[in-house]
mmCIF file of C-alpha atoms and ligand atoms in Angstrom:
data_model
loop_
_atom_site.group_PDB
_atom_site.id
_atom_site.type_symbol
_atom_site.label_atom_id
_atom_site.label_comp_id
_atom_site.label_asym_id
_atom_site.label_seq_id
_atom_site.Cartn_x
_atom_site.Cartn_y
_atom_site.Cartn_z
ATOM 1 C CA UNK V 1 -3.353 27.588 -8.121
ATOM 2 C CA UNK V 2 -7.113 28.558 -7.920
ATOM 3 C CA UNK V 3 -9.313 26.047 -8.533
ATOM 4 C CA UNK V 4 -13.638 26.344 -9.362
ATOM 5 C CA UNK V 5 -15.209 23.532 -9.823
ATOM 6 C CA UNK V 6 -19.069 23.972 -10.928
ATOM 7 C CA UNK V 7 -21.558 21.405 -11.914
ATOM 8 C CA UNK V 8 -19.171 18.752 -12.247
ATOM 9 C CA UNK V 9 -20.774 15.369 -12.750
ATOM 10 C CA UNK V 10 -19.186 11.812 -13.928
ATOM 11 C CA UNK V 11 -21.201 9.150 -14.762
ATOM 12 C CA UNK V 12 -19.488 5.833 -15.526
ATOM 13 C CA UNK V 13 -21.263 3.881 -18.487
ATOM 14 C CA UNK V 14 -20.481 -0.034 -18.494
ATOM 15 C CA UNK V 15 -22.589 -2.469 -20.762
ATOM 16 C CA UNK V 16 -24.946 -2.828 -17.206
ATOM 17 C CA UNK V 17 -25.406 0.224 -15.977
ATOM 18 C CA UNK V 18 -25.028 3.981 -15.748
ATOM 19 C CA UNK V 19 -23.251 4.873 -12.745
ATOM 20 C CA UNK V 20 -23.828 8.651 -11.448
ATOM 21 C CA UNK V 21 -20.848 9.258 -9.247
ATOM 22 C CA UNK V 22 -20.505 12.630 -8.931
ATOM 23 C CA UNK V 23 -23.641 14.749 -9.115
ATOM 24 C CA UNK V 24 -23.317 18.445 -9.909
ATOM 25 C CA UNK V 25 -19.944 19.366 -7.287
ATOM 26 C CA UNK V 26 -19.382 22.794 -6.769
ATOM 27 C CA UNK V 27 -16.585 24.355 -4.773
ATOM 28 C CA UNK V 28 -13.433 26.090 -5.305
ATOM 29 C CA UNK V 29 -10.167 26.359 -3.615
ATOM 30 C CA UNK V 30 -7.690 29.135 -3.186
ATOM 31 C CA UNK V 31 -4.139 29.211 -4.435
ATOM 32 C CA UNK V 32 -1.968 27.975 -1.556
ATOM 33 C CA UNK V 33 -4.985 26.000 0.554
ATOM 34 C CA UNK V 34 -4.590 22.288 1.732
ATOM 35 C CA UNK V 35 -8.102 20.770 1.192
ATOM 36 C CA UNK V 36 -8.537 17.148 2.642
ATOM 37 C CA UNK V 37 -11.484 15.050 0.973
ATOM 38 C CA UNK V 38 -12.514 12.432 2.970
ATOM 39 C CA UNK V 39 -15.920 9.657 2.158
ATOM 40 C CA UNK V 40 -16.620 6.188 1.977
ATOM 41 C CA UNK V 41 -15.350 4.036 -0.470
ATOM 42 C CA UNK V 42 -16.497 3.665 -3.857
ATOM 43 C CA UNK V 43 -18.095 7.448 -3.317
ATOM 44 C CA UNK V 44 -15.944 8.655 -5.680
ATOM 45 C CA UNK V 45 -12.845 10.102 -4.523
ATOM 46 C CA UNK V 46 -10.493 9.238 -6.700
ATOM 47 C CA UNK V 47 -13.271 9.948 -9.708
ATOM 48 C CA UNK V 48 -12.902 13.304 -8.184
ATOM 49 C CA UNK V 49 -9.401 14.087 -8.077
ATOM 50 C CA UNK V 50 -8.965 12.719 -11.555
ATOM 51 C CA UNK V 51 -11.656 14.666 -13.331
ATOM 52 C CA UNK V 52 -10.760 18.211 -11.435
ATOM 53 C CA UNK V 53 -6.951 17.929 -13.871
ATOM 54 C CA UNK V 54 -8.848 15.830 -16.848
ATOM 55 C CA UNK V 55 -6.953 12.757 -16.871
ATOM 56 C CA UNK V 56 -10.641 11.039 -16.316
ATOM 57 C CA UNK V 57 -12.990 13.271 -18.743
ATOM 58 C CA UNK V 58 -15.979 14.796 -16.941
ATOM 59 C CA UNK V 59 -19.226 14.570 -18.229
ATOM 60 C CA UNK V 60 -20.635 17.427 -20.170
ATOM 61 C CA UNK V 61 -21.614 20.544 -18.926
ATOM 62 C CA UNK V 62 -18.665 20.512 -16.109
ATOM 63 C CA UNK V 63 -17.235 23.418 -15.379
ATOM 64 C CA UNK V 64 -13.152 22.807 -14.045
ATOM 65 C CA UNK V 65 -11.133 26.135 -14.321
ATOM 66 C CA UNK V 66 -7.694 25.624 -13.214
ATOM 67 C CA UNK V 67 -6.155 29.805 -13.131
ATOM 68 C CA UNK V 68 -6.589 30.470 -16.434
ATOM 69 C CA UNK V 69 -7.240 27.310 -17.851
ATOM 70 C CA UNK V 70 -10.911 25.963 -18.954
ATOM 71 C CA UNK V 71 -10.265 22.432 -18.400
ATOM 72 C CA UNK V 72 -13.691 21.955 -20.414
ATOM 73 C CA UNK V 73 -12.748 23.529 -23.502
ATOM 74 C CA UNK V 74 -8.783 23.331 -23.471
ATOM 75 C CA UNK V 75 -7.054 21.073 -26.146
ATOM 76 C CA UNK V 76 -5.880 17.451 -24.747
ATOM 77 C CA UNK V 77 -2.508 18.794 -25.578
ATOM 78 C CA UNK V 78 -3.240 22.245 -23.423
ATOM 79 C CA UNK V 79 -4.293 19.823 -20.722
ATOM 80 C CA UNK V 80 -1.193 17.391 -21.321
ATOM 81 C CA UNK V 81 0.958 20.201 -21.134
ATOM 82 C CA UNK V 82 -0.531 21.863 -18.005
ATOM 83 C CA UNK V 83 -0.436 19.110 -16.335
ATOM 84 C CA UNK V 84 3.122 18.173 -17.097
ATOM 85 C CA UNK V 85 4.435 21.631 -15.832
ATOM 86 C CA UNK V 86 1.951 22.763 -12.903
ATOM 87 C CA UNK V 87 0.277 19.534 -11.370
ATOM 88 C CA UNK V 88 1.984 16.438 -9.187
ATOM 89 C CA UNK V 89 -0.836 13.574 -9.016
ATOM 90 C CA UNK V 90 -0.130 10.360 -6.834
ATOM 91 C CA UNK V 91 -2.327 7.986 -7.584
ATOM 92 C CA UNK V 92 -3.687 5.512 -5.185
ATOM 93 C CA UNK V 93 -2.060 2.353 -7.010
ATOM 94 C CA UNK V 94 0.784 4.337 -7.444
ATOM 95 C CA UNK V 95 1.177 3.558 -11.355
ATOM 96 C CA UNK V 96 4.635 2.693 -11.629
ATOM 97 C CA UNK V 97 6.104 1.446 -14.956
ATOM 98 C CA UNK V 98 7.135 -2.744 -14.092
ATOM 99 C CA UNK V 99 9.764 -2.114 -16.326
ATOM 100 C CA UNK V 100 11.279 0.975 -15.121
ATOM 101 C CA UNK V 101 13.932 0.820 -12.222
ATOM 102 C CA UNK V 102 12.587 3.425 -9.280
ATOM 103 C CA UNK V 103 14.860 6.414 -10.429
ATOM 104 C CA UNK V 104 13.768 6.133 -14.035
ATOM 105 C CA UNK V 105 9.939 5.938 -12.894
ATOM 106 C CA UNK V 106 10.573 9.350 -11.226
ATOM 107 C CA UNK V 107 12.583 11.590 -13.834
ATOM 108 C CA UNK V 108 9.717 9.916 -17.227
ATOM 109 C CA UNK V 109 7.099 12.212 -16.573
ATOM 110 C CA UNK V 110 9.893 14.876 -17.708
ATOM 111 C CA UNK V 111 12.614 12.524 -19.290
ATOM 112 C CA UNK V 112 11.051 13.667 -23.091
ATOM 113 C CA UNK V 113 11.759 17.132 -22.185
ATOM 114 C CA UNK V 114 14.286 17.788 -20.036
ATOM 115 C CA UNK V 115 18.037 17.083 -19.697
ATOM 116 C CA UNK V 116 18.749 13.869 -18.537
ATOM 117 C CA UNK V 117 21.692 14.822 -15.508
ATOM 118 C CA UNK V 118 20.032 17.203 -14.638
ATOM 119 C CA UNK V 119 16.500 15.307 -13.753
ATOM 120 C CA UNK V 120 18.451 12.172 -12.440
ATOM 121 C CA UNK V 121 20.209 14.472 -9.724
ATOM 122 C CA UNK V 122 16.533 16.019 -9.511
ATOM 123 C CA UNK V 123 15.649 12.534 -8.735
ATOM 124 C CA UNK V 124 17.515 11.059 -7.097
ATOM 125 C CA UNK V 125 17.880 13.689 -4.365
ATOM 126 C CA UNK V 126 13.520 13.462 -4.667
ATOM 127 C CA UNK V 127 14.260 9.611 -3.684
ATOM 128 C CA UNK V 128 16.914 10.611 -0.918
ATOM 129 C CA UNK V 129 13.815 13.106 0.840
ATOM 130 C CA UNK V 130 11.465 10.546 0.875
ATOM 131 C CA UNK V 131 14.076 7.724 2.046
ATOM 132 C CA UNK V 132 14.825 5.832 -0.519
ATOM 133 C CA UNK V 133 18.450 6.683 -1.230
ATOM 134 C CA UNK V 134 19.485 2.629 -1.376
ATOM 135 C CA UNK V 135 16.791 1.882 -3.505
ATOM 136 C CA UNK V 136 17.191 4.024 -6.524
ATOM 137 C CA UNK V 137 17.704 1.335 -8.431
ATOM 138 C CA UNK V 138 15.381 -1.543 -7.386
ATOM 139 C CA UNK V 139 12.529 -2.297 -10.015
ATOM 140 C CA UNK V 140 8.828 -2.211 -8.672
ATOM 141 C CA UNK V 141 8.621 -5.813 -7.973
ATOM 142 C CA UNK V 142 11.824 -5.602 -5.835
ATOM 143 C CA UNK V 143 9.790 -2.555 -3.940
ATOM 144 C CA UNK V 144 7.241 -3.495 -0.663
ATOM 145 C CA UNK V 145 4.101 -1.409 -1.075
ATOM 146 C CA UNK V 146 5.724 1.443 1.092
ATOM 147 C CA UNK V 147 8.298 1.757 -0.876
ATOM 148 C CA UNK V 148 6.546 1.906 -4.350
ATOM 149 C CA UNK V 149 4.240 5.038 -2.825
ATOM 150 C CA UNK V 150 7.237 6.671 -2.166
ATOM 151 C CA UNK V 151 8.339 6.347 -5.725
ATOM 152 C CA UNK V 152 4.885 7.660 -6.526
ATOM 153 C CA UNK V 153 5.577 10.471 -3.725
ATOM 154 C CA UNK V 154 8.877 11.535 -5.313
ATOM 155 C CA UNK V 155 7.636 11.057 -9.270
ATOM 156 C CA UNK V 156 4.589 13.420 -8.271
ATOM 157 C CA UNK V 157 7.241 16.009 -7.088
ATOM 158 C CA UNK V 158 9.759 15.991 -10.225
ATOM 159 C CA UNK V 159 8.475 18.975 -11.534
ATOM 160 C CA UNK V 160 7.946 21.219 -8.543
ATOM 161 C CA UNK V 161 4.026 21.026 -8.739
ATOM 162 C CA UNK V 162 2.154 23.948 -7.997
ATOM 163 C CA UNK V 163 -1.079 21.790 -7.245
ATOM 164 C CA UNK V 164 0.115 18.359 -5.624
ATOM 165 C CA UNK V 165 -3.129 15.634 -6.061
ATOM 166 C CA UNK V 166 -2.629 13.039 -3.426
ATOM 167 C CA UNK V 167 -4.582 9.670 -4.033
ATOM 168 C CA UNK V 168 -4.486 7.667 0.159
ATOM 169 C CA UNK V 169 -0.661 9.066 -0.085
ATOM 170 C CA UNK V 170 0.098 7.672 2.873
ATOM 171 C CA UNK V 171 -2.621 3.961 2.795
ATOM 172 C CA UNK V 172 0.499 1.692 2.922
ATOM 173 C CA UNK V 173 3.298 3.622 5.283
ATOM 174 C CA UNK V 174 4.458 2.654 8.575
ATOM 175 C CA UNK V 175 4.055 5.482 11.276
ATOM 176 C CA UNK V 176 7.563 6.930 10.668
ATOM 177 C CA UNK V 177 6.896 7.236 7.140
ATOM 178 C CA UNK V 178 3.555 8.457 7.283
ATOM 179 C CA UNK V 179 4.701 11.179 9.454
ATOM 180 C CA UNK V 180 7.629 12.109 7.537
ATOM 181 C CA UNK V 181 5.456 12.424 4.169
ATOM 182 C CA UNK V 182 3.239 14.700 6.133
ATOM 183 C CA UNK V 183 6.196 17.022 7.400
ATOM 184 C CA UNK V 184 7.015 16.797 3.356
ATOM 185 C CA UNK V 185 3.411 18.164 2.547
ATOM 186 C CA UNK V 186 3.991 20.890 5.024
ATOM 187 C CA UNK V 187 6.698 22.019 3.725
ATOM 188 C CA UNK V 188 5.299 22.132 0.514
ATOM 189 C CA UNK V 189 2.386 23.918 1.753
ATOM 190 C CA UNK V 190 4.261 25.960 3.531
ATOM 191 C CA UNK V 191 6.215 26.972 0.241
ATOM 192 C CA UNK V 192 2.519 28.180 -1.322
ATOM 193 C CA UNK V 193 1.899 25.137 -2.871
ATOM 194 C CA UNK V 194 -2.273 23.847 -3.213
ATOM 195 C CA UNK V 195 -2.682 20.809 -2.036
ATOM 196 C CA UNK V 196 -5.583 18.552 -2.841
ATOM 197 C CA UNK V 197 -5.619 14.826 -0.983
ATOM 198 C CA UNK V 198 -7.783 12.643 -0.195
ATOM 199 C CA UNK V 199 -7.324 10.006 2.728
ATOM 200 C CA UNK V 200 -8.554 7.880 5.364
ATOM 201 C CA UNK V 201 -6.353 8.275 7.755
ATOM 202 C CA UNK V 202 -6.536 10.076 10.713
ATOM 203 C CA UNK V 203 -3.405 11.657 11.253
ATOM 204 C CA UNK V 204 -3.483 12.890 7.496
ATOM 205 C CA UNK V 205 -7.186 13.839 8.472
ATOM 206 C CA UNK V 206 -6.198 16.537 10.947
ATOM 207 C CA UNK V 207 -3.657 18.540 8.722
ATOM 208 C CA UNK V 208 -4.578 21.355 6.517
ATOM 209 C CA UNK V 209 -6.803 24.257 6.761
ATOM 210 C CA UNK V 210 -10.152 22.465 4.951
ATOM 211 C CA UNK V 211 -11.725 19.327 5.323
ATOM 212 C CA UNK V 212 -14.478 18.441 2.531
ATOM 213 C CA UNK V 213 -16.660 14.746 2.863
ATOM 214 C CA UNK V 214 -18.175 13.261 -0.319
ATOM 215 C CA UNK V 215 -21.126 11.026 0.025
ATOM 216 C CA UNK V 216 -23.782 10.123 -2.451
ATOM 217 C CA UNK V 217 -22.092 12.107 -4.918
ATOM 218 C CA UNK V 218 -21.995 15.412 -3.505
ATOM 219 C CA UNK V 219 -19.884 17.176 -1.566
ATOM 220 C CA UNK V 220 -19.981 18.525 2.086
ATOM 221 C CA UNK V 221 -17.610 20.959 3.787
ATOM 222 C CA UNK V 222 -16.852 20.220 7.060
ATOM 223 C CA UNK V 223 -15.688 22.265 10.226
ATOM 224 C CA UNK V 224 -11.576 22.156 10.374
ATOM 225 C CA UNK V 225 -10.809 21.309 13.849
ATOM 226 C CA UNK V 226 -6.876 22.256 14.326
ATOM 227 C CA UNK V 227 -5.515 20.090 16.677
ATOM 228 C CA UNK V 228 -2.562 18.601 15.261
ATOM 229 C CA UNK V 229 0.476 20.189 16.336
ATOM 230 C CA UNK V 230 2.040 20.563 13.201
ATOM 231 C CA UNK V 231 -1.276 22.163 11.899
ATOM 232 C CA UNK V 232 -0.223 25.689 12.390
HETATM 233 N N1 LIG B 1 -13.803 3.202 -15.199
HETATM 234 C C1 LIG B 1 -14.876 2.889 -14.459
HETATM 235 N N2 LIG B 1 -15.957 2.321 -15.018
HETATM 236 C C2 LIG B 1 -17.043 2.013 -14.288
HETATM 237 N N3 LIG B 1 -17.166 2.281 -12.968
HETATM 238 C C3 LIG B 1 -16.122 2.863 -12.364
HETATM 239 C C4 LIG B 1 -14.912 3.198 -13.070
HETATM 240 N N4 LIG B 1 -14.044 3.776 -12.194
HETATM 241 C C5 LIG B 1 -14.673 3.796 -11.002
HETATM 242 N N5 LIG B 1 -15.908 3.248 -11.090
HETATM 243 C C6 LIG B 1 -16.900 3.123 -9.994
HETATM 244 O O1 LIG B 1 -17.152 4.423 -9.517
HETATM 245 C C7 LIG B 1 -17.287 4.426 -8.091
HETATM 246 C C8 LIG B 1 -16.337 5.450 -7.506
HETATM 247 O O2 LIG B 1 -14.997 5.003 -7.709
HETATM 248 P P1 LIG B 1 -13.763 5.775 -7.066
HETATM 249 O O3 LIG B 1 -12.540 5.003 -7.409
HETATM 250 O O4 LIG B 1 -13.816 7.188 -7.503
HETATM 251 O O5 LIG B 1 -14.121 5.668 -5.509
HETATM 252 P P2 LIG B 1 -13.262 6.061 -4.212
HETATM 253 O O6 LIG B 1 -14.098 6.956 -3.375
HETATM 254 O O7 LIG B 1 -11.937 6.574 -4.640
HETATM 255 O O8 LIG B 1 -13.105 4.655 -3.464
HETATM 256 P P3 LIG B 1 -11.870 4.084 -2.571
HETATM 257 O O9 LIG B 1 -11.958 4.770 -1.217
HETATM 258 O O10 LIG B 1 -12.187 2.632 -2.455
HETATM 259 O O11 LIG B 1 -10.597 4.366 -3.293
HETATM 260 C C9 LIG B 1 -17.022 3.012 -7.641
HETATM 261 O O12 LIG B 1 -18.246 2.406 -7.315
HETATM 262 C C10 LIG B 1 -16.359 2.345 -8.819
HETATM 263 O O13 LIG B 1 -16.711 0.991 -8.894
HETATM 264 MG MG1 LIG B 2 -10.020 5.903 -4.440
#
């Protein structure tokens, strides 16, 4: 998916304040690029990621094309519906429903739409790739953190995503894990797929082709040093 992002700004209005987070971002990305956004925290990041597919608005005057849509004059139900067939988001509290057992938190983004066999073999074999085979059925509050972002992993994956948004995918893993969810973004790379992510950790740091640092609202693109081994 090509992405151009031009003059995007979000500012956050509470009864205090005005809060200018992002200040007039411009950059695009490529169908089939891996672009890691890295910056300290509260710079916006996950302001970012969530304005760039609309599920936070933008303010006016942002530009967002994603292919052929115009984010900034598209319908809510254009954007609804884009995002429902084209876009995999995992967010960085994962957003799992309480009351929802882990397989049926994976198959609802499409459970409206789509036959139900067919998305709970979707899912659970989405569950069995991220390792979760014996918990299928545990609810969220029977999940460690780990476990619940590999929910949110295998959710953001139900319908094949040709952009995959990843919120600190990897913030609560073990090594193992970590590593395997990177060999899954690979692959998925691999397969043409955009990636978007933002992170802080290091490992996660070094994959991809582009590297992109937001501070004070703006954003920075950095040299890509490849020197991970799977990086090729
Ligand atoms: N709905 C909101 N209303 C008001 N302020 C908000 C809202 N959402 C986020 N903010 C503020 O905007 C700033 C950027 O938040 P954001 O979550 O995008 O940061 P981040 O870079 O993802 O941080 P972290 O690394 O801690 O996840 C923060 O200072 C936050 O307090
Ligand atoms: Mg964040």
């Amino acid at each position: 998916m090509n992405i151009i992002v031009e003059k995007l700004t979000k500012t956050y209005e509470t009864a205090a304040e005005k809060l200018a987070v992002l200040q007039d971002v411009h950059f695009s990305m490529k169908s089939g690029e891996w672009l890691t956004v890295i910056g300290p925290s509260g710079s916006g990041k996950s302001s970012l990621l969530q304005c760039i597919v609309g599920i936070v608005p933008p303010d006016k005057g942002s530009i967002i094309r994603l292919d052929d849509l115009h984010l900034h004059e598209a319908s809510v139900e254009a954007v609804l519906e884009f995002r429902r067939k084209r876009v995999g988001f995992i967010y960085q509290d994962y957003k799992l429903f309480n009351q929802f057992d882990a397989l049926t938190n994976v198959i609802l983004p499409l459970a409206p739409y789509e036959r139900k066999d067919i998305l709970y073999k979707r899912g659970k074999a989405l569950l069995e790739k991220v390792h979760l085979a014996e918990r299928i059925h545990h609810m969220p509050s029977q999940l460690s953190g780990g476990e619940k972002q590999r929910v949110a992993i295998a959710r953001a994956l139900i319908n094949y995503p040709e952009l995959l948004i990843c919120d600190e995918p990897t913030g609560n893993l073990d090594e193992e894990n970590r590593d395997h969810i990177i060999e899954i973004l690979h692959d998925l790379n691999k397969e043409g797929k955009s990636i978007l992510l933002v992170t802080h950790d290091k490992e996660v740091i070094s994959q991809g082709q582009r590297l992109m640092q937001l501070q004070r609202g703006k954003v920075y693109e950095q040299e890509k040093k490849r020197f991970h081994p799977l990086d090729k």
